[in-house]
PDB file of C-alpha atoms in Angstrom:
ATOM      1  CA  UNK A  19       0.000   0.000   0.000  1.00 76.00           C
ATOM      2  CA  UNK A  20       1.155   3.674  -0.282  1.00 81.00           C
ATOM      3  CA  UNK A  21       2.573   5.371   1.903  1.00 84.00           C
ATOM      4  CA  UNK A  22      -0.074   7.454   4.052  1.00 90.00           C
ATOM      5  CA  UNK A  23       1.243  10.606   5.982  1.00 91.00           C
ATOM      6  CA  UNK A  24      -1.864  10.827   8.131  1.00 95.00           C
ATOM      7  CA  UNK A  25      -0.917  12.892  11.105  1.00 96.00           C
ATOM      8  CA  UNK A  26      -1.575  10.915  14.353  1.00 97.00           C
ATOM      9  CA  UNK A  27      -0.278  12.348  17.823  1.00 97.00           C
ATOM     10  CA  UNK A  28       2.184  10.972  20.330  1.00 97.00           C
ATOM     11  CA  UNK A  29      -0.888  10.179  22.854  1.00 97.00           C
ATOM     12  CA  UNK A  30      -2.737   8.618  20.554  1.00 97.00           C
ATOM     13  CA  UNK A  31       0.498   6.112  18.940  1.00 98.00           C
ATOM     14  CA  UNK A  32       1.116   5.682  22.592  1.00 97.00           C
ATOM     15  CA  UNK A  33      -2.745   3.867  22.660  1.00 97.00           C
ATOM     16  CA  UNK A  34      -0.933   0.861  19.488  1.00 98.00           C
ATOM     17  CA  UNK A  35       1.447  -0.301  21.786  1.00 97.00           C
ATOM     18  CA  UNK A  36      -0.017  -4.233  21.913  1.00 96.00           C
ATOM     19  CA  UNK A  37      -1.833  -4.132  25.179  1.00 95.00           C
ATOM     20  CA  UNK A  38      -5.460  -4.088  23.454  1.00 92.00           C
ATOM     21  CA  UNK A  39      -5.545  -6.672  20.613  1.00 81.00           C
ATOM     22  CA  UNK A  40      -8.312  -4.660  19.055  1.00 91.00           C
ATOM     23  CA  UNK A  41      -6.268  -1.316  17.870  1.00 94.00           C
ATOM     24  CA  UNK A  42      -3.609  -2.759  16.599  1.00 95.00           C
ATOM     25  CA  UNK A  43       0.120  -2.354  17.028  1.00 98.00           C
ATOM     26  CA  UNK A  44       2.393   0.491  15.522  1.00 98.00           C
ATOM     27  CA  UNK A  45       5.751   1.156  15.590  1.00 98.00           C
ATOM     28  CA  UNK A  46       7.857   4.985  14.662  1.00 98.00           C
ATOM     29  CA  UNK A  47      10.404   5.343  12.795  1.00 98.00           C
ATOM     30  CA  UNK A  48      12.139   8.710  12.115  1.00 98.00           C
ATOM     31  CA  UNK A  49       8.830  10.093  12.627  1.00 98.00           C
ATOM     32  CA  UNK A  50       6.874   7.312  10.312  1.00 98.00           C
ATOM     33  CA  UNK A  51       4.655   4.933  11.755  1.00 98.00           C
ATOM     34  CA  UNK A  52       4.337   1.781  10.524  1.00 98.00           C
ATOM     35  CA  UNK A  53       1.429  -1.222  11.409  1.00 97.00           C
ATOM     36  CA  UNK A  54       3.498  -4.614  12.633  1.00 98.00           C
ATOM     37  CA  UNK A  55      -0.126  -5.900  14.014  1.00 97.00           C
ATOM     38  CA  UNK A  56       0.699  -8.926  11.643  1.00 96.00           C
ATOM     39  CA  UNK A  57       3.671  -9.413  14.010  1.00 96.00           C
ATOM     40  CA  UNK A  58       1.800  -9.816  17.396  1.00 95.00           C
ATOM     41  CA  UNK A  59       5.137 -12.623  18.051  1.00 96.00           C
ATOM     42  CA  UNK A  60       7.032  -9.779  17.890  1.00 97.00           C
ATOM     43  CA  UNK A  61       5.892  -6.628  19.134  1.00 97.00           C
ATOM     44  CA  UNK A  62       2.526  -7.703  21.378  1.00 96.00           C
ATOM     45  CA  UNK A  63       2.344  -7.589  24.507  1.00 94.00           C
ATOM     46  CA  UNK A  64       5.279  -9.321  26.758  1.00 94.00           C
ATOM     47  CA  UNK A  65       7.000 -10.043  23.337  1.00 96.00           C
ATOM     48  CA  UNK A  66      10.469  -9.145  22.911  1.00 95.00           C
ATOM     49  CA  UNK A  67      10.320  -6.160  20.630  1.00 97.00           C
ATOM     50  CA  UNK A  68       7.480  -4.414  22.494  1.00 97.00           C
ATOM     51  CA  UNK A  69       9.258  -2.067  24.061  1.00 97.00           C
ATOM     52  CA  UNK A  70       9.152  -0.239  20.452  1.00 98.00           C
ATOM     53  CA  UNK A  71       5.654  -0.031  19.898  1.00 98.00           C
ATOM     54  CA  UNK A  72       2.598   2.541  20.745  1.00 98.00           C
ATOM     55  CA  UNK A  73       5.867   4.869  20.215  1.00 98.00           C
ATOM     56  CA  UNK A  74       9.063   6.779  18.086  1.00 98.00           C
ATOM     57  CA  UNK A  75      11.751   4.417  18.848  1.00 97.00           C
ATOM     58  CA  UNK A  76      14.389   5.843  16.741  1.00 98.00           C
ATOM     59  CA  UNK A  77      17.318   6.030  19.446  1.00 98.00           C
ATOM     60  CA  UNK A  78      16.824   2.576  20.162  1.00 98.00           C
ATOM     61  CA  UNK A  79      16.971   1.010  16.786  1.00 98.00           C
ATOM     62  CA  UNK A  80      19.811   3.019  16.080  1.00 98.00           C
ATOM     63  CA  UNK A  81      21.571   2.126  18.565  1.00 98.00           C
ATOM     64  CA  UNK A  82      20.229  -1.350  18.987  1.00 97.00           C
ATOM     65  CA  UNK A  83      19.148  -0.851  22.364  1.00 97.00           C
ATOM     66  CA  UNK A  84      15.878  -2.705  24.316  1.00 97.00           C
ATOM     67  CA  UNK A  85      16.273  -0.326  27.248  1.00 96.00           C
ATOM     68  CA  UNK A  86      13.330   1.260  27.664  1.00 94.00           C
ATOM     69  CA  UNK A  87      14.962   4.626  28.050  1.00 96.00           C
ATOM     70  CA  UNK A  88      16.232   4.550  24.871  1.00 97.00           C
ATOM     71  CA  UNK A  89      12.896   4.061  23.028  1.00 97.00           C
ATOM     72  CA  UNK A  90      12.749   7.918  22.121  1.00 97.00           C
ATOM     73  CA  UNK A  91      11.645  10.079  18.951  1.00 97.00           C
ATOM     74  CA  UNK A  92      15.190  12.042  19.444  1.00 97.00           C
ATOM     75  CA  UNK A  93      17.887  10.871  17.323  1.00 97.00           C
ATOM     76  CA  UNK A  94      19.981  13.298  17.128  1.00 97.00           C
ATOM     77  CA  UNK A  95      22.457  12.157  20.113  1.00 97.00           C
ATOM     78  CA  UNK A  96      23.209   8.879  17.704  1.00 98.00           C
ATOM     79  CA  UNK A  97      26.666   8.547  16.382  1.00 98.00           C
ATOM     80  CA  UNK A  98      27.135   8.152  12.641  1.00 98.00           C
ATOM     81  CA  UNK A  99      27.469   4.499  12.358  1.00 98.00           C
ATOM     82  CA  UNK A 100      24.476   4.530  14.448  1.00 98.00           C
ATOM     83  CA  UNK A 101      22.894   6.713  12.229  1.00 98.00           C
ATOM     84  CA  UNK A 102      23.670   4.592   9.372  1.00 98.00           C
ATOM     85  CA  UNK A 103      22.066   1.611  11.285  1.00 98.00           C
ATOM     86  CA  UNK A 104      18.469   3.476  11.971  1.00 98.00           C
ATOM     87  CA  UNK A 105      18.655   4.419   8.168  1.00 98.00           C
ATOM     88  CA  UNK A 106      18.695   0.293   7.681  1.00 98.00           C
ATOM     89  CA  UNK A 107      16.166  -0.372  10.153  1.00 98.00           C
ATOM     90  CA  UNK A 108      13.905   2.305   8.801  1.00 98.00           C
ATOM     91  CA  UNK A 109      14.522   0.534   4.890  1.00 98.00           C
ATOM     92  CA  UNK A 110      13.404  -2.603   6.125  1.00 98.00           C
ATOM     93  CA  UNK A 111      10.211  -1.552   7.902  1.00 98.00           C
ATOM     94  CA  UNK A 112       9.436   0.510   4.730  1.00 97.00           C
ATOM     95  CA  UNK A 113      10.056  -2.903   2.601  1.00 97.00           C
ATOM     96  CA  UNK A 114       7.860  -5.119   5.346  1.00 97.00           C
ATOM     97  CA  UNK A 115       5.017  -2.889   6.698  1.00 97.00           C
ATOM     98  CA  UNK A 116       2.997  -0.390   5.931  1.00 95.00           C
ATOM     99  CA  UNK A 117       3.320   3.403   6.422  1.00 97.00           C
ATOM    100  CA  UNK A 118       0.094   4.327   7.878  1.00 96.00           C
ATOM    101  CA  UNK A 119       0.835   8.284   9.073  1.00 97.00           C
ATOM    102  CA  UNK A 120       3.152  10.323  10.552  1.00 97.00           C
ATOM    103  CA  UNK A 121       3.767  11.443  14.410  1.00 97.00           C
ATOM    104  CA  UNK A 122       2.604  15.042  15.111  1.00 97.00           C
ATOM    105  CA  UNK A 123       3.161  16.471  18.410  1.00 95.00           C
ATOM    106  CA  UNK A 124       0.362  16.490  20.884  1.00 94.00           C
ATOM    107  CA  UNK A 125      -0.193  20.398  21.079  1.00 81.00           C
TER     108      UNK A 125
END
């Protein structure tokens, strides 16, 4: 599917993050949000990616990080070679998942 750049607010991403099977699970990218709901092994609840969804995990991904102090929007701390890794991890959610919007800030 195309690419949608629907704008959908850090409270309400916060709402896909696996714990009600209904809505659905997403997971941010560089400010893209992408639908891994297919992937409930995963990113559900208690699985091992969770930590990532209902938010903007960029810091983590680049810097390959499950601490959950690390799942943050703001990237711009990440070294280059970290860098280089979110731009991979973003490339393969684009390739494996949908793009269904884009965060917006809550205000």
């Amino acid at each position: 599917a195309p690419a949608k750049d629907t704008p959908i607010t850090v409270s309400e991403l916060a709402k896909y993050d696996g714990s009600n099977a209904e809505l659905g699970i997403y997971v941010a990218i560089k400010g893209d949000i992408f639908d891994v709901s297919e992937n409930t092994g995963a990113y559900g609840a208690g699985a091992g990616y969770n930590c990532f969804a209902g938010k903007d995990a960029s810091r983590a991904l680049g810097k390959s990080s499950l601490k959950l102090e690390d799942c943050v929007a703001d990237y711009s701390v990440l070294t280059e070679k970290e860098l280089e890794t979110l731009d991979q991890w973003h490339a393969f959610f684009s390739k494996k998942y949908n793009i269904i919007g884009r965060v917006v800030p809550d205000n």
